Tab-separated table of C-alpha atoms in Angstrom:
chain	number	residue	atom	x	y	z
A	19	MET	CA	0.000	0.000	0.000
A	20	ARG	CA	1.427	3.358	-1.059
A	21	LEU	CA	1.185	6.448	1.127
A	22	VAL	CA	2.378	9.704	-0.455
A	23	VAL	CA	3.121	12.786	1.649
A	24	VAL	CA	3.049	16.230	0.014
A	25	SER	CA	4.925	18.826	2.062
A	26	ALA	CA	4.936	22.513	1.070
A	27	GLY	CA	7.400	23.681	3.699
A	28	LEU	CA	10.030	26.150	2.505
A	29	SER	CA	12.625	26.269	5.264
A	30	VAL	CA	15.148	23.651	6.378
A	31	PRO	CA	14.343	22.326	8.908
A	32	SER	CA	10.628	22.842	8.436
A	33	SER	CA	7.794	22.486	10.944
A	34	THR	CA	5.578	21.589	7.985
A	35	ARG	CA	7.830	18.643	7.105
A	36	LEU	CA	8.017	17.674	10.773
A	37	LEU	CA	4.221	17.488	10.988
A	38	ALA	CA	4.095	15.585	7.700
A	39	ASP	CA	6.594	12.993	8.959
A	40	ARG	CA	4.709	12.494	12.227
A	41	LEU	CA	1.426	12.006	10.391
A	42	ALA	CA	3.027	9.507	8.006
A	43	ALA	CA	4.618	7.503	10.829
A	44	ALA	CA	1.347	7.437	12.770
A	45	THR	CA	-0.615	6.308	9.702
A	46	ALA	CA	1.834	3.518	8.919
A	47	GLY	CA	1.675	2.448	12.557
A	48	ARG	CA	-2.115	2.234	12.538
A	49	THR	CA	-2.310	-0.290	9.688
A	50	SER	CA	-2.395	-4.011	10.356
A	51	ALA	CA	0.828	-5.988	10.581
A	52	GLU	CA	-0.076	-7.858	7.371
A	53	VAL	CA	-0.157	-4.621	5.353
A	54	GLU	CA	3.166	-3.154	4.260
A	55	VAL	CA	3.011	0.625	3.853
A	56	GLU	CA	5.426	2.277	1.427
A	57	VAL	CA	5.850	5.976	2.271
A	58	GLU	CA	7.051	8.514	-0.306
A	59	VAL	CA	7.559	12.205	0.476
A	60	VAL	CA	7.128	14.897	-2.179
A	61	GLU	CA	8.928	18.112	-1.207
A	62	LEU	CA	7.342	20.917	-3.212
A	63	ARG	CA	10.261	23.211	-2.387
A	64	ASP	CA	12.402	21.143	-4.749
A	65	LEU	CA	9.802	21.370	-7.532
A	66	ALA	CA	9.083	25.118	-7.477
A	67	VAL	CA	10.916	25.926	-10.725
A	68	GLU	CA	9.413	23.004	-12.643
A	69	ILE	CA	5.924	23.893	-11.398
A	70	ALA	CA	6.375	27.466	-12.689
A	71	HIS	CA	7.658	26.184	-16.054
A	72	ASN	CA	4.670	23.850	-16.316
A	73	PHE	CA	2.357	26.865	-16.227
A	74	THR	CA	4.218	28.599	-19.041
A	75	ASN	CA	4.961	25.705	-21.396
A	76	GLY	CA	2.303	23.169	-20.415
A	77	PHE	CA	4.738	20.299	-19.807
A	78	PRO	CA	6.040	18.951	-16.480
A	79	GLY	CA	9.762	18.486	-15.948
A	80	ARG	CA	11.215	15.106	-15.023
A	81	LYS	CA	10.983	15.570	-11.239
A	82	LEU	CA	7.527	17.137	-11.368
A	83	ALA	CA	6.246	14.358	-13.633
A	84	ALA	CA	7.506	11.748	-11.163
A	85	ALA	CA	5.815	13.577	-8.271
A	86	LEU	CA	2.513	13.844	-10.139
A	87	ALA	CA	2.683	10.141	-11.006
A	88	ALA	CA	3.352	9.227	-7.376
A	89	VAL	CA	0.374	11.246	-6.136
A	90	THR	CA	-1.895	9.783	-8.814
A	91	ALA	CA	-0.883	6.191	-7.986
A	92	ALA	CA	-1.067	6.594	-4.196
A	93	ASP	CA	-3.537	4.654	-2.075
A	94	GLY	CA	-3.674	7.599	0.314
A	95	LEU	CA	-2.337	11.143	0.650
A	96	ILE	CA	-1.147	13.367	3.474
A	97	VAL	CA	-0.953	17.019	2.408
A	98	VAL	CA	0.614	19.671	4.641
A	99	THR	CA	1.044	23.377	3.930
A	100	PRO	CA	2.276	26.376	5.898
A	101	VAL	CA	-0.247	29.194	6.252
A	102	PHE	CA	0.478	32.284	4.143
A	103	SER	CA	-1.935	35.258	4.163
A	104	ALA	CA	-4.617	33.232	5.977
A	105	SER	CA	-4.624	30.429	3.374
A	106	TYR	CA	-2.508	27.660	1.872
A	107	SER	CA	0.756	28.682	0.260
A	108	GLY	CA	0.934	29.597	-3.420
A	109	LEU	CA	3.377	26.758	-4.037
A	110	PHE	CA	0.964	24.258	-2.482
A	111	LYS	CA	-1.962	25.487	-4.600
A	112	SER	CA	0.157	25.602	-7.760
A	113	PHE	CA	1.092	21.935	-7.416
A	114	PHE	CA	-2.544	20.874	-7.216
A	115	ASP	CA	-3.385	23.234	-10.075
A	116	VAL	CA	-1.097	21.337	-12.468
A	117	ILE	CA	-2.244	17.862	-11.458
A	118	ASP	CA	-4.935	16.140	-13.522
A	119	PRO	CA	-8.372	17.200	-12.186
A	120	ASP	CA	-9.478	13.555	-11.924
A	121	ALA	CA	-6.297	12.254	-10.270
A	122	LEU	CA	-7.611	12.547	-6.711
A	123	ALA	CA	-11.184	11.385	-7.293
A	124	GLY	CA	-12.092	8.884	-4.567
A	125	LYS	CA	-8.604	9.017	-3.007
A	126	PRO	CA	-8.316	9.248	0.813
A	127	VAL	CA	-6.632	12.507	1.845
A	128	LEU	CA	-5.540	13.774	5.255
A	129	ILE	CA	-5.248	17.582	5.296
A	130	ALA	CA	-2.924	19.433	7.671
A	131	ALA	CA	-1.308	22.841	8.090
A	132	THR	CA	1.197	24.729	10.234
A	133	GLY	CA	1.294	28.356	11.299
A	134	GLY	CA	2.629	30.802	13.811
A	135	SER	CA	-0.688	31.355	15.535
A	136	ALA	CA	-3.638	29.181	16.507
A	137	ARG	CA	-5.914	31.857	15.020
A	138	HIS	CA	-5.123	30.491	11.544
A	139	SER	CA	-6.445	27.003	12.302
A	140	LEU	CA	-9.663	27.578	10.335
A	141	VAL	CA	-7.584	27.521	7.152
A	142	LEU	CA	-8.205	23.778	7.205
A	143	GLU	CA	-11.947	24.264	6.840
A	144	HIS	CA	-12.250	27.388	4.680
A	145	ALA	CA	-9.364	26.649	2.281
A	146	LEU	CA	-8.002	23.092	2.282
A	147	ARG	CA	-11.203	21.099	2.733
A	148	PRO	CA	-13.052	22.957	-0.082
A	149	LEU	CA	-10.054	22.507	-2.403
A	150	PHE	CA	-9.941	18.732	-2.004
A	151	SER	CA	-13.729	18.464	-2.039
A	152	TYR	CA	-13.606	20.152	-5.443
A	153	LEU	CA	-11.033	17.557	-6.545
A	154	ARG	CA	-13.485	14.855	-5.323
A	155	ALA	CA	-11.066	13.367	-2.819
A	156	VAL	CA	-12.272	11.495	0.265
A	157	ILE	CA	-11.139	13.770	3.097
A	158	VAL	CA	-10.704	12.252	6.557
A	159	PRO	CA	-12.916	13.915	9.202
A	160	THR	CA	-10.039	14.991	11.452
A	161	ALA	CA	-7.765	17.707	10.060
A	162	VAL	CA	-4.570	18.638	11.918
A	163	TYR	CA	-3.287	22.150	12.530
A	164	ALA	CA	-0.078	22.807	14.448
A	165	ALA	CA	0.705	26.309	15.703
A	166	SER	CA	4.087	27.196	17.146
A	167	GLU	CA	2.848	26.697	20.700
A	168	ASP	CA	1.404	23.247	19.917
A	169	TRP	CA	4.773	21.536	19.609
A	170	GLY	CA	5.445	19.695	22.842
A	171	ALA	CA	2.022	20.608	24.243
A	172	GLU	CA	-0.954	18.388	24.971
A	173	GLY	CA	-3.483	17.787	22.227
A	174	LEU	CA	-1.363	17.638	19.085
A	175	PRO	CA	-0.232	13.987	19.468
A	176	GLU	CA	-3.831	12.942	20.062
A	177	ARG	CA	-5.055	14.778	16.946
A	178	ILE	CA	-2.264	13.213	14.901
A	179	GLU	CA	-3.161	9.715	16.061
A	180	ARG	CA	-6.885	10.221	15.480
A	181	ALA	CA	-6.403	11.578	11.957
A	182	ALA	CA	-3.867	8.856	11.135
A	183	GLY	CA	-6.272	6.161	12.296
A	184	GLU	CA	-9.012	7.560	10.074
A	185	LEU	CA	-6.720	7.661	7.046
A	186	ALA	CA	-5.411	4.142	7.663
A	187	THR	CA	-8.979	2.837	7.914
A	188	LEU	CA	-9.953	4.473	4.628
A	189	MET	CA	-6.831	3.262	2.845
A	190	THR	CA	-7.285	-0.300	4.047
A	191	GLY	CA	-10.981	-0.338	3.223
A	192	LEU	CA	-10.581	1.042	-0.299
A	193	SER	CA	-7.639	-1.205	-1.167
A	194	THR	CA	-9.376	-4.440	-0.052
A	195	PRO	CA	-11.628	-6.042	-2.685
A	196	PRO	CA	-15.229	-6.349	-1.483
A	197	THR	CA	-16.306	-9.815	-0.398
A	198	ARG	CA	-19.652	-11.411	-1.093
A	199	SER	CA	-21.877	-12.210	1.865
A	200	GLY	CA	-23.304	-15.223	0.053
A	201	PRO	CA	-23.235	-17.166	-3.213
A	202	ALA	CA	-23.848	-15.172	-6.368
A	203	LYS	CA	-27.303	-15.507	-7.883
A	204	THR	CA	-27.439	-17.104	-11.303
A	205	GLU	CA	-30.039	-16.338	-13.957
A	206	LYS	CA	-31.615	-19.725	-13.214
A	207	THR	CA	-31.895	-18.892	-9.504
A	208	GLU	CA	-33.505	-15.519	-10.195
A	209	LYS	CA	-36.071	-17.112	-12.541
A	210	ALA	CA	-36.900	-19.715	-9.895
A	211	GLU	CA	-37.430	-17.005	-7.264
A	212	LYS	CA	-39.740	-15.048	-9.591
A	213	ALA	CA	-41.736	-18.186	-10.352
A	214	GLU	CA	-42.065	-18.985	-6.652
A	215	LYS	CA	-43.240	-15.445	-5.895
A	216	ALA	CA	-45.827	-15.614	-8.716
A	217	GLU	CA	-47.096	-18.951	-7.373
A	218	LYS	CA	-47.494	-17.504	-3.875
A	219	ASP	CA	-49.380	-14.504	-5.269
A	220	GLU	CA	-51.798	-16.822	-7.098
A	221	LYS	CA	-52.451	-18.769	-3.870
A	222	GLY	CA	-53.227	-15.539	-2.050
A	223	GLU	CA	-50.345	-15.832	0.365
A	224	PHE	CA	-49.522	-12.173	-0.264
A	225	THR	CA	-52.138	-9.485	0.247
A	226	VAL	CA	-51.716	-6.433	-1.962
A	227	VAL	CA	-53.204	-3.296	-0.379
A	228	PRO	CA	-54.064	-0.573	-2.916
A	229	PHE	CA	-52.158	2.649	-2.429
A	230	ALA	CA	-55.375	4.683	-2.034
A	231	ASP	CA	-56.407	2.443	0.855
A	232	GLN	CA	-53.013	2.913	2.514
A	233	LEU	CA	-53.374	6.702	2.278
A	234	ALA	CA	-56.903	6.545	3.696
A	235	ALA	CA	-55.658	4.466	6.627
A	236	LEU	CA	-52.944	7.035	7.383
A	237	ALA	CA	-55.423	9.927	7.209
A	238	ALA	CA	-57.729	8.185	9.671
A	239	ARG	CA	-55.031	8.034	12.384
């Protein structure tokens, strides 16, 4: 199972990358022992020039093409952006602007963000969640925001674990082929059931109440 992490952090070291790594480790840890999780990190900082060129010439460079392919083929995504001007960063948005509009349809996505103040936490709901809803991704209920004061404080580890558990559940559920609860019905079986039902109707074992009578009975209550 492939888990791809998209980090839009710009500095080195980056709190955005730190949050991304913790979310990835927690998600891998919440899957069953039988499931091997392959984690790949896409650092958008390294793709900035190729993303800009893609807008002007319409073609992705080698590194950008590999990153887009990884995101498209992933069984689940973790996306983390720093907050700039009360929203996701321009680099973050630009990457998802150049990806195929159908690439994320039905794909489980965990959204997260970092910022200097807890007052920017609503960026998850007014910016990131609408973006990935538009791309028809399956967004996990718990989004994770980490302000500067959250590192080392209570609450953040719990939110990370809860969001990771939700993503792991979605990834496992969508990657497992559905199982049948019983034997498949053949055409012969369906014909036999229809014949049996018709026979019971002829014997009067089923009473059909006209719709008008049902409405009259409801009105009389």
